[in-house]
Amino acid sequence: MISTMSPKLRTAAAIVFWLAVWQVAAVQIDSVLFLPAPLTVAQRLGQLAQTAPFWHTALLSLCRVLLGMLWGTVLGSALAVLSCISRWLDAILSPAVRVIRATPVASFILLVFLWTDRDQVPVIIAALMVLPVVWGNVVRGIRECDPKLLELAKAYRFSRFKTARLIILPCVRPYFLSALTTSMGLAWKSGVAAEALVWPKLAIGTQIYNTKLYLETADLFAWTLVVIVLSLLLEKLFSSFTRHLERRTVL
């Protein structure tokens, strides 16, 4: 029966199942402090959504993460191009990018907090998490371009711009889009984690930190749900944009 369901019905069934598990666990524990019931969290989220600061906070956190993703994508792409242009540049840049990839997020958050304003920390952290992913995928896409096509471009005396537009960019596009899809979740998690550690005035991470101070578990679940919903919405919008881009490429 499950195999005959549409994907949307299967998703809905899975959500209902886990909500039921959550409800049973909440009844068994019987403590709002340790595990509030789904209805309690939904009611609290509804209360928060009726206030202007809730939307202001969510919007500012969203803007910080998106700005960080933008900077990380631009810098990662630029460094990837430089790494492919020159072996010396690649030898210089590759270790630095790998160090960024290997360094714990918490260490970066604390270091960046020493150097800049707390409102800028989530932006920088999100950018640092996105940069290595974009760099690695773009480098791989450039290096896997078909050498025969590049030789053909030389034979027909294509300009560098025309070679990049007709040959290199189509090779890089799937790697680039895959990098954005992967890094989106990283940017969200790291950005909210940075907010929770440095406490910007209006931020989802700050609200999550405050729930720990005041033992407001329902608020913790509500704000966490906001992060998940925003992340899923962004992923949905990006998937729609990717499909639209692929259709235009085919046409």
mmCIF file of C-alpha atoms in Angstrom:
data_model
loop_
_atom_site.group_PDB
_atom_site.id
_atom_site.type_symbol
_atom_site.label_atom_id
_atom_site.label_comp_id
_atom_site.label_asym_id
_atom_site.label_seq_id
_atom_site.Cartn_x
_atom_site.Cartn_y
_atom_site.Cartn_z
ATOM 1 C CA MET A 1 0.000 0.000 0.000
ATOM 2 C CA ILE A 2 2.843 2.383 0.849
ATOM 3 C CA SER A 3 4.444 1.814 -2.552
ATOM 4 C CA THR A 4 1.248 2.962 -4.286
ATOM 5 C CA MET A 5 1.120 6.273 -2.373
ATOM 6 C CA SER A 6 2.221 9.484 -3.997
ATOM 7 C CA PRO A 7 5.409 11.090 -2.615
ATOM 8 C CA LYS A 8 3.353 13.810 -0.903
ATOM 9 C CA LEU A 9 1.153 11.248 0.849
ATOM 10 C CA ARG A 10 4.209 9.300 2.000
ATOM 11 C CA THR A 11 5.749 12.472 3.371
ATOM 12 C CA ALA A 12 2.521 13.363 5.166
ATOM 13 C CA ALA A 13 2.260 9.846 6.601
ATOM 14 C CA ALA A 14 5.850 10.032 7.876
ATOM 15 C CA ILE A 15 5.174 13.408 9.527
ATOM 16 C CA VAL A 16 2.021 12.076 11.210
ATOM 17 C CA PHE A 17 3.938 9.019 12.427
ATOM 18 C CA TRP A 18 6.716 11.040 14.054
ATOM 19 C CA LEU A 19 4.237 13.487 15.559
ATOM 20 C CA ALA A 20 2.466 10.507 17.104
ATOM 21 C CA VAL A 21 5.781 9.214 18.479
ATOM 22 C CA TRP A 22 6.489 12.673 19.889
ATOM 23 C CA GLN A 23 3.028 12.828 21.494
ATOM 24 C CA VAL A 24 3.380 9.373 23.090
ATOM 25 C CA ALA A 25 6.837 10.267 24.439
ATOM 26 C CA ALA A 26 5.503 13.556 25.861
ATOM 27 C CA VAL A 27 2.633 11.727 27.589
ATOM 28 C CA GLN A 28 5.010 9.152 29.056
ATOM 29 C CA ILE A 29 7.465 11.763 30.350
ATOM 30 C CA ASP A 30 4.602 14.007 31.506
ATOM 31 C CA SER A 31 6.755 17.114 31.944
ATOM 32 C CA VAL A 32 6.582 20.263 29.828
ATOM 33 C CA LEU A 33 10.061 21.154 31.079
ATOM 34 C CA PHE A 34 11.677 18.071 29.530
ATOM 35 C CA LEU A 35 9.455 17.392 26.513
ATOM 36 C CA PRO A 36 6.427 19.543 25.625
ATOM 37 C CA ALA A 37 3.690 17.979 23.512
ATOM 38 C CA PRO A 38 3.327 18.921 19.822
ATOM 39 C CA LEU A 39 0.124 20.872 20.495
ATOM 40 C CA THR A 40 1.852 22.866 23.259
ATOM 41 C CA VAL A 41 4.682 23.798 20.895
ATOM 42 C CA ALA A 42 2.215 24.699 18.127
ATOM 43 C CA GLN A 43 0.255 26.932 20.506
ATOM 44 C CA ARG A 44 3.421 28.661 21.669
ATOM 45 C CA LEU A 45 4.567 29.165 18.084
ATOM 46 C CA GLY A 46 1.183 30.677 17.265
ATOM 47 C CA GLN A 47 1.529 33.083 20.174
ATOM 48 C CA LEU A 48 5.004 34.127 19.073
ATOM 49 C CA ALA A 49 3.869 34.580 15.474
ATOM 50 C CA GLN A 50 1.319 37.183 16.584
ATOM 51 C CA THR A 51 4.065 39.551 17.713
ATOM 52 C CA ALA A 52 6.117 41.897 15.516
ATOM 53 C CA PRO A 53 9.478 41.077 17.186
ATOM 54 C CA PHE A 54 9.057 37.428 16.138
ATOM 55 C CA TRP A 55 8.948 38.301 12.432
ATOM 56 C CA HIS A 56 11.682 40.916 12.803
ATOM 57 C CA THR A 57 13.931 38.367 14.518
ATOM 58 C CA ALA A 58 13.280 35.655 11.919
ATOM 59 C CA LEU A 59 13.862 38.102 9.044
ATOM 60 C CA LEU A 60 17.161 39.376 10.445
ATOM 61 C CA SER A 61 18.479 35.845 10.998
ATOM 62 C CA LEU A 62 17.411 34.914 7.473
ATOM 63 C CA CYS A 63 19.186 37.967 6.038
ATOM 64 C CA ARG A 64 22.376 37.180 7.969
ATOM 65 C CA VAL A 65 22.481 33.603 6.696
ATOM 66 C CA LEU A 66 21.688 34.575 3.092
ATOM 67 C CA LEU A 67 24.323 37.325 3.150
ATOM 68 C CA GLY A 68 26.860 34.862 4.510
ATOM 69 C CA MET A 69 25.956 32.359 1.798
ATOM 70 C CA LEU A 70 26.366 35.056 -0.854
ATOM 71 C CA TRP A 71 29.825 36.077 0.376
ATOM 72 C CA GLY A 72 30.916 32.453 0.798
ATOM 73 C CA THR A 73 29.729 31.594 -2.709
ATOM 74 C CA VAL A 74 31.454 34.577 -4.331
ATOM 75 C CA LEU A 75 34.734 34.073 -2.476
ATOM 76 C CA GLY A 76 34.694 30.289 -2.933
ATOM 77 C CA SER A 77 34.092 30.625 -6.673
ATOM 78 C CA ALA A 78 36.796 33.301 -7.068
ATOM 79 C CA LEU A 79 39.369 31.263 -5.132
ATOM 80 C CA ALA A 80 38.475 28.162 -7.164
ATOM 81 C CA VAL A 81 39.138 30.023 -10.426
ATOM 82 C CA LEU A 82 42.464 31.305 -9.094
ATOM 83 C CA SER A 83 43.413 27.776 -7.973
ATOM 84 C CA CYS A 84 42.792 26.471 -11.479
ATOM 85 C CA ILE A 85 44.598 29.323 -13.219
ATOM 86 C CA SER A 86 47.947 28.857 -11.480
ATOM 87 C CA ARG A 87 49.626 25.909 -9.738
ATOM 88 C CA TRP A 88 51.402 28.336 -7.422
ATOM 89 C CA LEU A 89 48.114 29.926 -6.399
ATOM 90 C CA ASP A 90 46.628 26.482 -5.910
ATOM 91 C CA ALA A 91 49.567 25.515 -3.668
ATOM 92 C CA ILE A 92 48.984 28.662 -1.601
ATOM 93 C CA LEU A 93 45.181 28.604 -1.438
ATOM 94 C CA SER A 94 44.438 24.885 -1.062
ATOM 95 C CA PRO A 95 45.958 24.485 2.451
ATOM 96 C CA ALA A 96 44.122 27.593 3.685
ATOM 97 C CA VAL A 97 40.761 26.335 2.423
ATOM 98 C CA ARG A 98 41.371 22.895 3.917
ATOM 99 C CA VAL A 99 42.223 24.489 7.273
ATOM 100 C CA ILE A 100 38.908 26.382 7.158
ATOM 101 C CA ARG A 101 37.111 23.127 6.401
ATOM 102 C CA ALA A 102 38.800 21.257 9.268
ATOM 103 C CA THR A 103 38.557 23.941 11.977
ATOM 104 C CA PRO A 104 35.645 23.495 14.446
ATOM 105 C CA VAL A 105 32.836 26.007 14.015
ATOM 106 C CA ALA A 106 32.960 26.978 17.711
ATOM 107 C CA SER A 107 36.607 28.030 17.379
ATOM 108 C CA PHE A 108 35.829 30.257 14.412
ATOM 109 C CA ILE A 109 32.857 31.799 16.209
ATOM 110 C CA LEU A 110 34.934 32.768 19.242
ATOM 111 C CA LEU A 111 37.836 34.066 17.139
ATOM 112 C CA VAL A 112 35.635 36.137 14.850
ATOM 113 C CA PHE A 113 33.798 37.504 17.894
ATOM 114 C CA LEU A 114 37.106 38.935 19.114
ATOM 115 C CA TRP A 115 37.693 40.713 15.816
ATOM 116 C CA THR A 116 34.324 42.128 14.797
ATOM 117 C CA ASP A 117 30.889 43.272 15.923
ATOM 118 C CA ARG A 118 28.544 40.551 17.193
ATOM 119 C CA ASP A 119 25.951 41.276 14.492
ATOM 120 C CA GLN A 120 28.540 40.452 11.818
ATOM 121 C CA VAL A 121 29.716 37.165 13.358
ATOM 122 C CA PRO A 122 26.857 34.961 11.987
ATOM 123 C CA VAL A 123 27.416 36.407 8.492
ATOM 124 C CA ILE A 124 31.142 35.658 8.553
ATOM 125 C CA ILE A 125 30.668 32.192 10.034
ATOM 126 C CA ALA A 126 28.053 31.243 7.434
ATOM 127 C CA ALA A 127 30.410 32.484 4.694
ATOM 128 C CA LEU A 128 33.306 30.445 6.100
ATOM 129 C CA MET A 129 31.197 27.284 6.125
ATOM 130 C CA VAL A 130 30.022 27.797 2.549
ATOM 131 C CA LEU A 131 33.397 28.808 1.072
ATOM 132 C CA PRO A 132 35.198 25.400 1.210
ATOM 133 C CA VAL A 133 32.213 23.529 -0.226
ATOM 134 C CA VAL A 134 31.857 25.917 -3.166
ATOM 135 C CA TRP A 135 35.624 26.034 -3.710
ATOM 136 C CA GLY A 136 35.949 22.233 -3.819
ATOM 137 C CA ASN A 137 33.026 21.701 -6.194
ATOM 138 C CA VAL A 138 33.937 24.518 -8.572
ATOM 139 C CA VAL A 139 37.562 23.351 -8.747
ATOM 140 C CA ARG A 140 36.395 19.838 -9.518
ATOM 141 C CA GLY A 141 33.971 21.089 -12.181
ATOM 142 C CA ILE A 142 36.655 23.161 -13.923
ATOM 143 C CA ARG A 143 39.221 20.358 -13.861
ATOM 144 C CA GLU A 144 36.764 17.815 -15.254
ATOM 145 C CA CYS A 145 35.977 19.845 -18.363
ATOM 146 C CA ASP A 146 36.505 17.751 -21.482
ATOM 147 C CA PRO A 147 40.059 18.475 -22.795
ATOM 148 C CA LYS A 148 38.887 17.781 -26.346
ATOM 149 C CA LEU A 149 36.336 20.591 -26.109
ATOM 150 C CA LEU A 150 39.016 22.954 -24.839
ATOM 151 C CA GLU A 151 41.289 21.963 -27.718
ATOM 152 C CA LEU A 152 38.411 22.555 -30.124
ATOM 153 C CA ALA A 153 37.917 26.020 -28.664
ATOM 154 C CA LYS A 154 41.607 26.766 -29.251
ATOM 155 C CA ALA A 155 41.383 25.470 -32.795
ATOM 156 C CA TYR A 156 38.469 27.805 -33.535
ATOM 157 C CA ARG A 157 40.246 30.637 -31.706
ATOM 158 C CA PHE A 158 37.525 31.217 -29.138
ATOM 159 C CA SER A 159 38.154 34.114 -26.810
ATOM 160 C CA ARG A 160 38.586 33.333 -23.112
ATOM 161 C CA PHE A 161 35.141 34.744 -22.404
ATOM 162 C CA LYS A 162 33.519 32.605 -25.107
ATOM 163 C CA THR A 163 35.382 29.485 -23.931
ATOM 164 C CA ALA A 164 34.246 30.100 -20.372
ATOM 165 C CA ARG A 165 30.643 30.743 -21.408
ATOM 166 C CA LEU A 166 30.216 27.853 -23.855
ATOM 167 C CA ILE A 167 32.459 25.160 -22.366
ATOM 168 C CA ILE A 168 33.612 25.776 -18.797
ATOM 169 C CA LEU A 169 30.388 27.151 -17.290
ATOM 170 C CA PRO A 170 28.193 24.240 -18.503
ATOM 171 C CA CYS A 171 30.744 21.824 -16.988
ATOM 172 C CA VAL A 172 30.845 23.673 -13.685
ATOM 173 C CA ARG A 173 27.095 24.339 -13.352
ATOM 174 C CA PRO A 174 26.010 20.960 -11.854
ATOM 175 C CA TYR A 175 28.912 21.005 -9.370
ATOM 176 C CA PHE A 176 28.139 24.596 -8.429
ATOM 177 C CA LEU A 177 24.435 23.953 -7.853
ATOM 178 C CA SER A 178 25.259 20.839 -5.834
ATOM 179 C CA ALA A 179 27.603 22.922 -3.672
ATOM 180 C CA LEU A 180 24.874 25.478 -2.990
ATOM 181 C CA THR A 181 22.388 22.754 -2.047
ATOM 182 C CA THR A 182 24.878 21.160 0.354
ATOM 183 C CA SER A 183 26.117 24.392 1.892
ATOM 184 C CA MET A 184 22.645 25.803 2.519
ATOM 185 C CA GLY A 185 22.093 23.536 5.520
ATOM 186 C CA LEU A 186 25.620 24.207 6.793
ATOM 187 C CA ALA A 187 25.068 27.949 6.578
ATOM 188 C CA TRP A 188 21.846 27.739 8.567
ATOM 189 C CA LYS A 189 23.266 25.545 11.314
ATOM 190 C CA SER A 190 26.478 27.510 11.688
ATOM 191 C CA GLY A 191 24.745 30.886 11.475
ATOM 192 C CA VAL A 192 22.220 30.046 14.204
ATOM 193 C CA ALA A 193 24.994 28.478 16.320
ATOM 194 C CA ALA A 194 26.982 31.710 16.021
ATOM 195 C CA GLU A 195 23.942 33.714 17.084
ATOM 196 C CA ALA A 196 23.473 31.448 20.109
ATOM 197 C CA LEU A 197 27.066 32.077 21.210
ATOM 198 C CA VAL A 198 27.436 35.804 20.559
ATOM 199 C CA TRP A 199 23.809 36.941 21.182
ATOM 200 C CA PRO A 200 22.965 39.594 18.580
ATOM 201 C CA LYS A 201 20.078 41.767 19.731
ATOM 202 C CA LEU A 202 17.468 40.273 17.383
ATOM 203 C CA ALA A 203 18.352 36.741 16.303
ATOM 204 C CA ILE A 204 16.873 33.248 16.410
ATOM 205 C CA GLY A 205 20.046 31.929 18.043
ATOM 206 C CA THR A 206 19.731 34.517 20.811
ATOM 207 C CA GLN A 207 16.150 33.434 21.434
ATOM 208 C CA ILE A 208 17.263 29.798 21.598
ATOM 209 C CA TYR A 209 19.947 30.741 24.136
ATOM 210 C CA ASN A 210 17.375 32.617 26.221
ATOM 211 C CA THR A 211 15.153 29.536 26.385
ATOM 212 C CA LYS A 212 17.981 27.751 28.186
ATOM 213 C CA LEU A 213 18.346 30.556 30.707
ATOM 214 C CA TYR A 214 14.648 30.653 31.545
ATOM 215 C CA LEU A 215 13.953 26.914 31.036
ATOM 216 C CA GLU A 216 11.341 27.629 28.353
ATOM 217 C CA THR A 217 11.424 24.301 26.548
ATOM 218 C CA ALA A 218 8.296 25.015 24.497
ATOM 219 C CA ASP A 219 9.949 28.179 23.176
ATOM 220 C CA LEU A 220 13.091 26.185 22.357
ATOM 221 C CA PHE A 221 11.055 23.748 20.250
ATOM 222 C CA ALA A 222 9.114 26.616 18.646
ATOM 223 C CA TRP A 223 12.227 28.542 17.565
ATOM 224 C CA THR A 224 13.893 25.335 16.394
ATOM 225 C CA LEU A 225 10.810 24.647 14.285
ATOM 226 C CA VAL A 226 11.156 28.124 12.781
ATOM 227 C CA VAL A 227 14.740 27.328 11.735
ATOM 228 C CA ILE A 228 13.646 24.027 10.162
ATOM 229 C CA VAL A 229 10.722 25.592 8.288
ATOM 230 C CA LEU A 230 12.843 28.460 6.930
ATOM 231 C CA SER A 231 15.534 26.007 5.857
ATOM 232 C CA LEU A 232 12.982 23.804 4.057
ATOM 233 C CA LEU A 233 11.409 26.825 2.354
ATOM 234 C CA LEU A 234 14.797 28.006 1.108
ATOM 235 C CA GLU A 235 15.608 24.523 -0.133
ATOM 236 C CA LYS A 236 12.260 24.367 -1.943
ATOM 237 C CA LEU A 237 12.774 27.765 -3.559
ATOM 238 C CA PHE A 238 16.303 26.842 -4.599
ATOM 239 C CA SER A 239 15.117 23.526 -6.080
ATOM 240 C CA SER A 240 12.481 25.386 -8.110
ATOM 241 C CA PHE A 241 15.111 27.855 -9.301
ATOM 242 C CA THR A 242 17.431 24.979 -10.274
ATOM 243 C CA ARG A 243 14.713 23.226 -12.285
ATOM 244 C CA HIS A 244 13.855 26.495 -14.031
ATOM 245 C CA LEU A 245 17.525 27.032 -14.868
ATOM 246 C CA GLU A 246 17.856 23.503 -16.256
ATOM 247 C CA ARG A 247 14.768 23.950 -18.437
ATOM 248 C CA ARG A 248 16.165 27.187 -19.858
ATOM 249 C CA THR A 249 19.497 25.453 -20.529
ATOM 250 C CA VAL A 250 17.769 22.626 -22.410
ATOM 251 C CA LEU A 251 15.719 25.066 -24.477
#
